[in-house]
Amino acid sequence: MLANMISIIEDNWLLLLIGQYPNGPLGGIAATLILSVLGIVLAFPLSVLIALARLSSWKLFNWPATALVYTVRGVPLLMLILWVYFLVPLLIGDSVPGFVTMICTLVIYEGAFLSEIVRAGIIALPKGQMDAARALGHSHFAAMRYIILPQALYNMMPSILSQFVSTIKETTLGYVINVPELTFAASQLNNRLLTKPFEIFAILAIVYFIVCWSLSELSEWLEQRIARQRRGLDTEDGSMTPHLKEAA
Amino acid sequence: MKGFDLLAILTHPQFSQMLVSGLKMTLIIAFCSWTLAMSLGFVLLIIRMLPFKVTDQLVAGYVSYHRNVPTLVQLMLWYFGIANLLPGSLQEWLGDHQGETLFAIIGLGLCQAAYFSEDLRSGFRAIAPGQEEAARALGHSYLGAMMYVLMPQAVRNALPALINHTVSLFKNSSLAMAIGVAELTHAIKEIENLSFRVFEAYLIATVIYLSCSLLLMAIGAWLSRPPRIEGAA
């Protein structure tokens, strides 16, 4: 079985890596990673806006944002993909490739989930930060932009990274609307070879595991590092911060 | 495009029938895999408490696999891969008896068990350290302390996370469509193909999914309300 798996990888590594490119659309792991990176990068500004709207005391902003977050959290991603698949061509008036459909869906879905992370990060900051920034003469907006958000986002980096891992896992659903990514490549391979489904899907699982596991570990490492920094035990040059050195 | 008409689907004998059986299948899958996941989650938690390094690492590996491999890939591995390794007669039996549903339940259940066991474990770790000693000092046996003092607190601590993962389990039941289970999303796709009423069909499915999820979240909020302890002021 292991020998089979190795020979499948030897014969088809290029298909799993980049799909049928350059003779067809880019696929495989490359497409999966591009999809996830684009998805999360584009979702990020949206998520900050949603988080700010949810924290705002204006009902005009607060209610629609809350409704959006709850709707997205309550509906399966698959259903959202079907909606985008149906609505985006209607709105644009032209058919769009599956790749674009998937990115649009990921932006909405991840935007909602990331906004919860950003919101939690903002809430977790001590209240004094905002008060101090306002006392120093910053407007509410400037305080958010220069004082609150940079700290909140820095603290939330591990969570954002693990949301990125979720995004990678979610791109697999592109398979349902034939987006040429890694899962699609594997099922193509399965349709061609026919006789070795277990080996192929095991390879697929292993590849996803390696990618996601290493990112999860990175996120955990980052979390510990930030927690140490917050306690003041870890600075750029590895020394303690001055006030703690004095205390020690 | 035809005018907006929800009743064209809801009152249509064939479509409404498909809708009901799809919803039924979704609920069956969600319920069965939830039960499997919750029981296995407790088993994994107990295994992890054993004082052996090997079992601890085995469970850690199990959790890591299920958390880092996409659920869809896990389902495909079960349905296309592992099913293929079974002996021929069993494969035939599964083919006759909706094997895909069984694999969907097993796949989703095993996957979610990893999440549940982690939730319960962190719920356990959050219990104040004196609780076990206090319970033992009051005369509870180890099992008694576990059942009456520690577990209820652990579950209560883990409740928000358990509810979140229950909602995502419910939503993930839609993935069973990819291995050919005739659940709600599958039924909606069929109805859409037959009726050409895409908007109405998706709207109905979305409303159903959303109301079930919101109901689960509401139950969760109700369960995690601050506990009222009898006799306490």
GROMACS .gro file of C-alpha atoms in nm:
model
  481
    1MET     CA    1   0.000   0.000   0.000
    2LEU     CA    2   0.281   0.236   0.091
    3ALA     CA    3   0.468   0.143  -0.226
    4ASN     CA    4   0.150   0.218  -0.422
    5MET     CA    5   0.121   0.556  -0.259
    6ILE     CA    6   0.480   0.645  -0.339
    7SER     CA    7   0.443   0.542  -0.701
    8ILE     CA    8   0.123   0.747  -0.732
    9ILE     CA    9   0.305   1.050  -0.596
   10GLU     CA   10   0.601   0.989  -0.827
   11ASP     CA   11   0.377   0.975  -1.131
   12ASN     CA   12   0.141   1.257  -1.044
   13TRP     CA   13   0.317   1.504  -0.817
   14LEU     CA   14   0.293   1.777  -1.074
   15LEU     CA   15  -0.085   1.740  -1.103
   16LEU     CA   16  -0.119   1.759  -0.724
   17LEU     CA   17   0.116   2.056  -0.708
   18ILE     CA   18  -0.012   2.285  -0.985
   19GLY     CA   19  -0.300   2.100  -1.152
   20GLN     CA   20  -0.307   2.101  -1.532
   21TYR     CA   21  -0.118   2.427  -1.560
   22PRO     CA   22   0.017   2.544  -1.811
   23ASN     CA   23  -0.214   2.337  -2.037
   24GLY     CA   24  -0.517   2.421  -1.828
   25PRO     CA   25  -0.614   2.629  -1.526
   26LEU     CA   26  -0.380   2.646  -1.229
   27GLY     CA   27  -0.482   2.386  -0.974
   28GLY     CA   28  -0.352   2.158  -0.701
   29ILE     CA   29  -0.187   2.284  -0.384
   30ALA     CA   30  -0.083   2.605  -0.559
   31ALA     CA   31  -0.446   2.695  -0.628
   32THR     CA   32  -0.553   2.592  -0.278
   33LEU     CA   33  -0.293   2.821  -0.123
   34ILE     CA   34  -0.365   3.113  -0.358
   35LEU     CA   35  -0.737   3.077  -0.285
   36SER     CA   36  -0.683   3.074   0.091
   37VAL     CA   37  -0.437   3.361   0.095
   38LEU     CA   38  -0.652   3.579  -0.132
   39GLY     CA   39  -0.962   3.483   0.065
   40ILE     CA   40  -0.821   3.581   0.401
   41VAL     CA   41  -0.635   3.891   0.278
   42LEU     CA   42  -0.945   4.029   0.109
   43ALA     CA   43  -1.167   3.929   0.401
   44PHE     CA   44  -0.947   4.112   0.649
   45PRO     CA   45  -1.048   4.475   0.577
   46LEU     CA   46  -1.411   4.364   0.560
   47SER     CA   47  -1.379   4.193   0.896
   48VAL     CA   48  -1.237   4.507   1.061
   49LEU     CA   49  -1.528   4.708   0.924
   50ILE     CA   50  -1.782   4.452   1.047
   51ALA     CA   51  -1.616   4.440   1.390
   52LEU     CA   52  -1.622   4.821   1.421
   53ALA     CA   53  -1.985   4.826   1.308
   54ARG     CA   54  -2.075   4.564   1.567
   55LEU     CA   55  -1.905   4.762   1.840
   56SER     CA   56  -2.065   5.085   1.730
   57SER     CA   57  -2.355   5.218   1.933
   58TRP     CA   58  -2.529   5.330   1.614
   59LYS     CA   59  -2.808   5.086   1.538
   60LEU     CA   60  -2.777   5.174   1.170
   61PHE     CA   61  -2.435   5.005   1.167
   62ASN     CA   62  -2.474   4.763   1.452
   63TRP     CA   63  -2.787   4.576   1.344
   64PRO     CA   64  -2.698   4.490   0.984
   65ALA     CA   65  -2.350   4.379   1.090
   66THR     CA   66  -2.488   4.160   1.366
   67ALA     CA   67  -2.746   4.012   1.131
   68LEU     CA   68  -2.476   3.939   0.873
   69VAL     CA   69  -2.252   3.766   1.126
   70TYR     CA   70  -2.532   3.550   1.266
   71THR     CA   71  -2.656   3.457   0.919
   72VAL     CA   72  -2.313   3.353   0.799
   73ARG     CA   73  -2.247   3.162   1.121
   74GLY     CA   74  -2.580   2.982   1.094
   75VAL     CA   75  -2.571   2.871   0.732
   76PRO     CA   76  -2.343   2.596   0.595
   77LEU     CA   77  -2.057   2.721   0.379
   78LEU     CA   78  -2.183   2.494   0.104
   79MET     CA   79  -2.514   2.683   0.098
   80LEU     CA   80  -2.325   3.013   0.080
   81ILE     CA   81  -2.121   2.884  -0.213
   82LEU     CA   82  -2.440   2.790  -0.395
   83TRP     CA   83  -2.581   3.139  -0.332
   84VAL     CA   84  -2.271   3.313  -0.467
   85TYR     CA   85  -2.256   3.071  -0.758
   86PHE     CA   86  -2.611   3.175  -0.845
   87LEU     CA   87  -2.614   3.545  -0.754
   88VAL     CA   88  -2.278   3.681  -0.871
   89PRO     CA   89  -2.335   3.602  -1.242
   90LEU     CA   90  -2.684   3.757  -1.208
   91LEU     CA   91  -2.541   4.077  -1.059
   92ILE     CA   92  -2.248   4.106  -1.298
   93GLY     CA   93  -2.446   3.988  -1.598
   94ASP     CA   94  -2.170   3.753  -1.709
   95SER     CA   95  -2.059   3.408  -1.601
   96VAL     CA   96  -1.764   3.398  -1.364
   97PRO     CA   97  -1.510   3.118  -1.320
   98GLY     CA   98  -1.543   2.891  -1.017
   99PHE     CA   99  -1.222   3.035  -0.876
  100VAL     CA  100  -1.379   3.381  -0.846
  101THR     CA  101  -1.699   3.236  -0.700
  102MET     CA  102  -1.495   3.061  -0.435
  103ILE     CA  103  -1.299   3.377  -0.348
  104CYS     CA  104  -1.618   3.582  -0.315
  105THR     CA  105  -1.767   3.319  -0.086
  106LEU     CA  106  -1.455   3.296   0.126
  107VAL     CA  107  -1.440   3.674   0.164
  108ILE     CA  108  -1.795   3.685   0.301
  109TYR     CA  109  -1.759   3.375   0.518
  110GLU     CA  110  -1.414   3.453   0.657
  111GLY     CA  111  -1.506   3.821   0.689
  112ALA     CA  112  -1.781   3.726   0.934
  113PHE     CA  113  -1.568   3.482   1.132
  114LEU     CA  114  -1.261   3.709   1.138
  115SER     CA  115  -1.477   3.998   1.254
  116GLU     CA  116  -1.561   3.799   1.568
  117ILE     CA  117  -1.188   3.753   1.629
  118VAL     CA  118  -1.115   4.123   1.575
  119ARG     CA  119  -1.407   4.219   1.797
  120ALA     CA  120  -1.286   3.989   2.074
  121GLY     CA  121  -0.939   4.141   2.041
  122ILE     CA  122  -1.073   4.493   2.078
  123ILE     CA  123  -1.292   4.403   2.375
  124ALA     CA  124  -1.003   4.223   2.547
  125LEU     CA  125  -0.792   4.541   2.560
  126PRO     CA  126  -0.802   4.727   2.891
  127LYS     CA  127  -1.061   5.004   2.880
  128GLY     CA  128  -0.800   5.256   2.989
  129GLN     CA  129  -0.636   5.241   2.645
  130MET     CA  130  -0.928   5.413   2.478
  131ASP     CA  131  -0.974   5.661   2.762
  132ALA     CA  132  -0.604   5.750   2.763
  133ALA     CA  133  -0.598   5.794   2.385
  134ARG     CA  134  -0.903   6.020   2.400
  135ALA     CA  135  -0.753   6.215   2.690
  136LEU     CA  136  -0.442   6.275   2.481
  137GLY     CA  137  -0.660   6.445   2.221
  138HIS     CA  138  -0.716   6.167   1.966
  139SER     CA  139  -1.058   6.156   1.805
  140HIS     CA  140  -1.250   5.828   1.846
  141PHE     CA  141  -1.153   5.726   1.496
  142ALA     CA  142  -0.787   5.817   1.538
  143ALA     CA  143  -0.772   5.635   1.871
  144MET     CA  144  -0.912   5.323   1.700
  145ARG     CA  145  -0.674   5.356   1.408
  146TYR     CA  146  -0.350   5.433   1.595
  147ILE     CA  147  -0.396   5.293   1.944
  148ILE     CA  148  -0.663   5.024   1.967
  149LEU     CA  149  -0.648   4.834   1.638
  150PRO     CA  150  -0.268   4.790   1.624
  151GLN     CA  151  -0.266   4.636   1.970
  152ALA     CA  152  -0.581   4.429   1.918
  153LEU     CA  153  -0.462   4.292   1.585
  154TYR     CA  154  -0.118   4.210   1.720
  155ASN     CA  155  -0.270   4.014   2.009
  156MET     CA  156  -0.505   3.838   1.772
  157MET     CA  157  -0.237   3.720   1.529
  158PRO     CA  158  -0.245   3.356   1.649
  159SER     CA  159  -0.624   3.343   1.610
  160ILE     CA  160  -0.602   3.499   1.266
  161LEU     CA  161  -0.345   3.238   1.169
  162SER     CA  162  -0.568   2.954   1.288
  163GLN     CA  163  -0.853   3.111   1.093
  164PHE     CA  164  -0.621   3.089   0.793
  165VAL     CA  165  -0.588   2.717   0.860
  166SER     CA  166  -0.969   2.692   0.862
  167THR     CA  167  -0.973   2.878   0.531
  168ILE     CA  168  -0.737   2.625   0.376
  169LYS     CA  169  -0.968   2.349   0.494
  170GLU     CA  170  -1.271   2.532   0.362
  171THR     CA  171  -1.130   2.571   0.011
  172THR     CA  172  -1.191   2.196  -0.028
  173LEU     CA  173  -1.559   2.277  -0.077
  174GLY     CA  174  -1.464   2.435  -0.408
  175TYR     CA  175  -1.460   2.074  -0.527
  176VAL     CA  176  -1.841   2.079  -0.527
  177ILE     CA  177  -1.852   2.358  -0.789
  178ASN     CA  178  -1.549   2.217  -0.976
  179VAL     CA  179  -1.291   2.474  -0.871
  180PRO     CA  180  -0.957   2.324  -0.974
  181GLU     CA  181  -0.783   2.299  -0.635
  182LEU     CA  182  -0.614   2.016  -0.448
  183THR     CA  183  -0.921   1.805  -0.367
  184PHE     CA  184  -1.042   1.844  -0.722
  185ALA     CA  185  -0.702   1.731  -0.853
  186ALA     CA  186  -0.713   1.424  -0.630
  187SER     CA  187  -1.062   1.328  -0.742
  188GLN     CA  188  -0.954   1.377  -1.105
  189LEU     CA  189  -0.668   1.142  -1.036
  190ASN     CA  190  -0.908   0.898  -0.874
  191ASN     CA  191  -1.132   0.905  -1.180
  192ARG     CA  192  -0.834   0.831  -1.401
  193LEU     CA  193  -0.674   0.550  -1.199
  194LEU     CA  194  -1.003   0.408  -1.065
  195THR     CA  195  -0.839   0.122  -0.873
  196LYS     CA  196  -0.661   0.297  -0.587
  197PRO     CA  197  -0.908   0.530  -0.412
  198PHE     CA  198  -0.776   0.464  -0.062
  199GLU     CA  199  -0.417   0.547  -0.154
  200ILE     CA  200  -0.516   0.865  -0.338
  201PHE     CA  201  -0.739   1.004  -0.065
  202ALA     CA  202  -0.487   0.906   0.201
  203ILE     CA  203  -0.223   1.106   0.012
  204LEU     CA  204  -0.469   1.394  -0.005
  205ALA     CA  205  -0.532   1.378   0.370
  206ILE     CA  206  -0.158   1.362   0.442
  207VAL     CA  207  -0.084   1.666   0.226
  208TYR     CA  208  -0.355   1.871   0.397
  209PHE     CA  209  -0.234   1.749   0.732
  210ILE     CA  210   0.124   1.858   0.668
  211VAL     CA  211   0.020   2.205   0.552
  212CYS     CA  212  -0.239   2.270   0.823
  213TRP     CA  213  -0.048   2.106   1.106
  214SER     CA  214   0.265   2.314   1.051
  215LEU     CA  215   0.058   2.634   1.037
  216SER     CA  216  -0.127   2.532   1.356
  217GLU     CA  217   0.204   2.474   1.532
  218LEU     CA  218   0.325   2.812   1.413
  219SER     CA  219   0.010   2.969   1.551
  220GLU     CA  220   0.061   2.800   1.887
  221TRP     CA  221   0.423   2.915   1.902
  222LEU     CA  222   0.315   3.268   1.820
  223GLU     CA  223   0.051   3.256   2.091
  224GLN     CA  224   0.303   3.158   2.356
  225ARG     CA  225   0.547   3.420   2.237
  226ILE     CA  226   0.286   3.695   2.249
  227ALA     CA  227   0.166   3.581   2.591
  228ARG     CA  228   0.526   3.601   2.719
  229GLN     CA  229   0.565   3.945   2.566
  230ARG     CA  230   0.244   4.065   2.729
  231ARG     CA  231   0.384   3.959   3.063
  232GLY     CA  232   0.692   4.164   2.981
  233LEU     CA  233   0.935   3.873   2.986
  234ASP     CA  234   1.036   3.883   2.622
  235THR     CA  235   1.173   4.181   2.434
  236GLU     CA  236   1.346   4.222   2.100
  237ASP     CA  237   1.696   4.153   2.233
  238GLY     CA  238   1.579   3.881   2.468
  239SER     CA  239   1.627   4.089   2.782
  240MET     CA  240   1.358   4.171   3.032
  241THR     CA  241   1.182   4.504   3.016
  242PRO     CA  242   1.344   4.761   3.249
  243HIS     CA  243   1.071   4.788   3.510
  244LEU     CA  244   1.059   4.409   3.551
  245LYS     CA  245   1.439   4.389   3.571
  246GLU     CA  246   1.428   4.633   3.857
  247ALA     CA  247   1.156   4.432   4.026
  248ALA     CA  248   1.359   4.115   3.984
  249MET     CA  249  -3.711   3.434  -1.526
  250LYS     CA  250  -4.029   3.339  -1.348
  251GLY     CA  251  -4.180   3.560  -1.079
  252PHE     CA  252  -4.097   3.500  -0.716
  253ASP     CA  253  -4.320   3.227  -0.579
  254LEU     CA  254  -4.229   3.027  -0.270
  255LEU     CA  255  -4.554   2.830  -0.277
  256ALA     CA  256  -4.463   2.684  -0.614
  257ILE     CA  257  -4.214   2.471  -0.425
  258LEU     CA  258  -4.375   2.442  -0.083
  259THR     CA  259  -4.715   2.325  -0.209
  260HIS     CA  260  -4.586   2.118  -0.498
  261PRO     CA  261  -4.646   1.753  -0.397
  262GLN     CA  262  -4.316   1.616  -0.528
  263PHE     CA  263  -4.093   1.906  -0.420
  264SER     CA  264  -4.237   1.937  -0.073
  265GLN     CA  265  -4.190   1.563  -0.031
  266MET     CA  266  -3.825   1.590  -0.135
  267LEU     CA  267  -3.778   1.882   0.101
  268VAL     CA  268  -3.921   1.695   0.398
  269SER     CA  269  -3.718   1.380   0.335
  270GLY     CA  270  -3.403   1.590   0.284
  271LEU     CA  271  -3.457   1.771   0.612
  272LYS     CA  272  -3.524   1.438   0.782
  273MET     CA  273  -3.196   1.300   0.652
  274THR     CA  274  -3.006   1.610   0.766
  275LEU     CA  275  -3.153   1.577   1.115
  276ILE     CA  276  -3.080   1.203   1.129
  277ILE     CA  277  -2.717   1.256   1.026
  278ALA     CA  278  -2.672   1.547   1.265
  279PHE     CA  279  -2.831   1.363   1.558
  280CYS     CA  280  -2.652   1.030   1.506
  281SER     CA  281  -2.310   1.183   1.447
  282TRP     CA  282  -2.358   1.417   1.744
  283THR     CA  283  -2.435   1.120   1.970
  284LEU     CA  284  -2.135   0.930   1.836
  285ALA     CA  285  -1.910   1.235   1.870
  286MET     CA  286  -2.020   1.317   2.224
  287SER     CA  287  -1.979   0.962   2.356
  288LEU     CA  288  -1.645   0.921   2.182
  289GLY     CA  289  -1.541   1.265   2.310
  290PHE     CA  290  -1.593   1.147   2.669
  291VAL     CA  291  -1.409   0.821   2.599
  292LEU     CA  292  -1.114   1.012   2.452
  293LEU     CA  293  -1.112   1.245   2.752
  294ILE     CA  294  -1.099   0.949   2.992
  295ILE     CA  295  -0.824   0.778   2.790
  296ARG     CA  296  -0.625   1.097   2.803
  297MET     CA  297  -0.648   1.106   3.181
  298LEU     CA  298  -0.485   0.766   3.213
  299PRO     CA  299  -0.131   0.793   3.343
  300PHE     CA  300   0.025   0.640   3.030
  301LYS     CA  301   0.226   0.842   2.785
  302VAL     CA  302   0.146   0.614   2.489
  303THR     CA  303  -0.233   0.649   2.516
  304ASP     CA  304  -0.200   1.022   2.567
  305GLN     CA  305   0.000   1.059   2.248
  306LEU     CA  306  -0.233   0.831   2.054
  307VAL     CA  307  -0.530   1.050   2.144
  308ALA     CA  308  -0.328   1.364   2.071
  309GLY     CA  309  -0.252   1.220   1.726
  310TYR     CA  310  -0.619   1.135   1.672
  311VAL     CA  311  -0.721   1.490   1.763
  312SER     CA  312  -0.448   1.643   1.549
  313TYR     CA  313  -0.545   1.438   1.243
  314HIS     CA  314  -0.911   1.528   1.269
  315ARG     CA  315  -0.843   1.895   1.329
  316ASN     CA  316  -0.591   1.944   1.050
  317VAL     CA  317  -0.752   1.750   0.767
  318PRO     CA  318  -1.057   1.908   0.599
  319THR     CA  319  -1.383   1.738   0.695
  320LEU     CA  320  -1.472   1.686   0.331
  321VAL     CA  321  -1.145   1.500   0.272
  322GLN     CA  322  -1.214   1.283   0.577
  323LEU     CA  323  -1.557   1.197   0.438
  324MET     CA  324  -1.410   1.117   0.097
  325LEU     CA  325  -1.145   0.899   0.256
  326TRP     CA  326  -1.418   0.704   0.435
  327TYR     CA  327  -1.657   0.676   0.148
  328PHE     CA  328  -1.421   0.624  -0.147
  329GLY     CA  329  -1.114   0.491   0.031
  330ILE     CA  330  -1.192   0.288   0.338
  331ALA     CA  331  -1.513   0.148   0.193
  332ASN     CA  332  -1.300   0.009  -0.089
  333LEU     CA  333  -1.077  -0.184   0.151
  334LEU     CA  334  -1.371  -0.372   0.306
  335PRO     CA  335  -1.446  -0.728   0.195
  336GLY     CA  336  -1.670  -0.757  -0.112
  337SER     CA  337  -1.977  -0.896   0.062
  338LEU     CA  338  -1.975  -0.614   0.315
  339GLN     CA  339  -1.937  -0.359   0.035
  340GLU     CA  340  -2.241  -0.505  -0.138
  341TRP     CA  341  -2.443  -0.498   0.182
  342LEU     CA  342  -2.347  -0.135   0.237
  343GLY     CA  343  -2.441  -0.053  -0.122
  344ASP     CA  344  -2.789  -0.195  -0.060
  345HIS     CA  345  -2.831  -0.028   0.277
  346GLN     CA  346  -2.738   0.337   0.215
  347GLY     CA  347  -2.371   0.291   0.300
  348GLU     CA  348  -2.306   0.656   0.217
  349THR     CA  349  -2.529   0.769   0.504
  350LEU     CA  350  -2.347   0.538   0.743
  351PHE     CA  351  -2.009   0.666   0.630
  352ALA     CA  352  -2.126   1.026   0.658
  353ILE     CA  353  -2.234   0.963   1.018
  354ILE     CA  354  -1.909   0.783   1.104
  355GLY     CA  355  -1.692   1.044   0.931
  356LEU     CA  356  -1.864   1.347   1.082
  357GLY     CA  357  -1.893   1.180   1.423
  358LEU     CA  358  -1.527   1.079   1.449
  359CYS     CA  359  -1.417   1.422   1.328
  360GLN     CA  360  -1.631   1.612   1.576
  361ALA     CA  361  -1.535   1.378   1.861
  362ALA     CA  362  -1.184   1.526   1.838
  363TYR     CA  363  -1.323   1.877   1.889
  364PHE     CA  364  -1.559   1.770   2.168
  365SER     CA  365  -1.284   1.589   2.358
  366GLU     CA  366  -1.062   1.898   2.341
  367ASP     CA  367  -1.349   2.119   2.461
  368LEU     CA  368  -1.414   1.887   2.754
  369ARG     CA  369  -1.044   1.868   2.835
  370SER     CA  370  -1.008   2.243   2.859
  371GLY     CA  371  -1.332   2.249   3.059
  372PHE     CA  372  -1.169   2.004   3.296
  373ARG     CA  373  -0.850   2.203   3.326
  374ALA     CA  374  -1.049   2.513   3.419
  375ILE     CA  375  -1.190   2.349   3.735
  376ALA     CA  376  -1.044   2.493   4.055
  377PRO     CA  377  -0.769   2.255   4.175
  378GLY     CA  378  -0.914   2.202   4.524
  379GLN     CA  379  -1.241   2.054   4.393
  380GLU     CA  380  -1.118   1.697   4.359
  381GLU     CA  381  -0.949   1.691   4.700
  382ALA     CA  382  -1.253   1.850   4.861
  383ALA     CA  383  -1.485   1.593   4.705
  384ARG     CA  384  -1.260   1.306   4.814
  385ALA     CA  385  -1.229   1.456   5.163
  386LEU     CA  386  -1.608   1.464   5.187
  387GLY     CA  387  -1.609   1.089   5.135
  388HIS     CA  388  -1.677   1.055   4.762
  389SER     CA  389  -1.502   0.769   4.588
  390TYR     CA  390  -1.288   0.858   4.285
  391LEU     CA  391  -1.577   0.772   4.052
  392GLY     CA  392  -1.827   0.953   4.272
  393ALA     CA  393  -1.616   1.267   4.278
  394MET     CA  394  -1.580   1.242   3.902
  395MET     CA  395  -1.951   1.196   3.833
  396TYR     CA  396  -2.108   1.430   4.085
  397VAL     CA  397  -1.847   1.700   4.137
  398LEU     CA  398  -1.594   1.724   3.854
  399MET     CA  399  -1.779   1.624   3.536
  400PRO     CA  400  -2.076   1.859   3.586
  401GLN     CA  401  -1.835   2.149   3.634
  402ALA     CA  402  -1.621   2.046   3.337
  403VAL     CA  403  -1.924   2.022   3.110
  404ARG     CA  404  -2.050   2.357   3.232
  405ASN     CA  405  -1.711   2.518   3.164
  406ALA     CA  406  -1.697   2.360   2.820
  407LEU     CA  407  -2.055   2.445   2.730
  408PRO     CA  408  -1.999   2.749   2.503
  409ALA     CA  409  -1.737   2.563   2.301
  410LEU     CA  410  -1.951   2.247   2.287
  411ILE     CA  411  -2.246   2.448   2.156
  412ASN     CA  412  -2.032   2.617   1.891
  413HIS     CA  413  -1.906   2.283   1.772
  414THR     CA  414  -2.256   2.136   1.779
  415VAL     CA  415  -2.366   2.414   1.543
  416SER     CA  416  -2.072   2.348   1.314
  417LEU     CA  417  -2.147   1.975   1.320
  418PHE     CA  418  -2.501   2.055   1.210
  419LYS     CA  419  -2.371   2.276   0.931
  420ASN     CA  420  -2.114   2.017   0.827
  421SER     CA  421  -2.392   1.765   0.770
  422SER     CA  422  -2.436   1.944   0.436
  423LEU     CA  423  -2.098   1.803   0.329
  424ALA     CA  424  -2.259   1.459   0.313
  425MET     CA  425  -2.405   1.581  -0.016
  426ALA     CA  426  -2.060   1.545  -0.174
  427ILE     CA  427  -2.066   1.169  -0.114
  428GLY     CA  428  -2.420   1.138  -0.245
  429VAL     CA  429  -2.633   1.141   0.069
  430ALA     CA  430  -2.980   1.279  -0.009
  431GLU     CA  431  -2.983   1.537   0.270
  432LEU     CA  432  -3.126   1.888   0.262
  433THR     CA  433  -2.866   2.056   0.038
  434HIS     CA  434  -2.880   1.762  -0.200
  435ALA     CA  435  -3.261   1.778  -0.210
  436ILE     CA  436  -3.249   2.154  -0.274
  437LYS     CA  437  -3.012   2.108  -0.567
  438GLU     CA  438  -3.252   1.850  -0.714
  439ILE     CA  439  -3.554   2.072  -0.662
  440GLU     CA  440  -3.366   2.361  -0.821
  441ASN     CA  441  -3.283   2.146  -1.124
  442LEU     CA  442  -3.641   2.028  -1.166
  443SER     CA  443  -3.828   2.351  -1.092
  444PHE     CA  444  -3.580   2.612  -1.225
  445ARG     CA  445  -3.669   2.819  -0.920
  446VAL     CA  446  -3.317   2.866  -0.789
  447PHE     CA  447  -3.380   3.170  -0.571
  448GLU     CA  448  -3.683   3.022  -0.395
  449ALA     CA  449  -3.515   2.684  -0.342
  450TYR     CA  450  -3.201   2.835  -0.190
  451LEU     CA  451  -3.406   3.073   0.021
  452ILE     CA  452  -3.605   2.786   0.172
  453ALA     CA  453  -3.291   2.587   0.250
  454THR     CA  454  -3.117   2.891   0.398
  455VAL     CA  455  -3.414   2.969   0.621
  456ILE     CA  456  -3.430   2.608   0.741
  457TYR     CA  457  -3.056   2.588   0.815
  458LEU     CA  458  -3.052   2.928   0.978
  459SER     CA  459  -3.348   2.860   1.204
  460CYS     CA  460  -3.203   2.526   1.317
  461SER     CA  461  -2.865   2.688   1.391
  462LEU     CA  462  -3.019   2.982   1.574
  463LEU     CA  463  -3.234   2.740   1.773
  464LEU     CA  464  -2.921   2.548   1.874
  465MET     CA  465  -2.746   2.873   1.970
  466ALA     CA  466  -3.050   2.980   2.175
  467ILE     CA  467  -3.060   2.644   2.355
  468GLY     CA  468  -2.690   2.690   2.424
  469ALA     CA  469  -2.742   3.036   2.567
  470TRP     CA  470  -3.024   2.900   2.785
  471LEU     CA  471  -2.811   2.610   2.909
  472SER     CA  472  -2.516   2.831   2.992
  473ARG     CA  473  -2.718   3.081   3.194
  474PRO     CA  474  -2.567   3.133   3.540
  475PRO     CA  475  -2.648   2.825   3.751
  476ARG     CA  476  -2.898   2.858   4.035
  477ILE     CA  477  -2.786   2.646   4.322
  478GLU     CA  478  -3.062   2.539   4.557
  479GLY     CA  479  -3.018   2.660   4.910
  480ALA     CA  480  -2.758   2.920   4.812
  481ALA     CA  481  -2.844   3.279   4.885
   0.00000   0.00000   0.00000
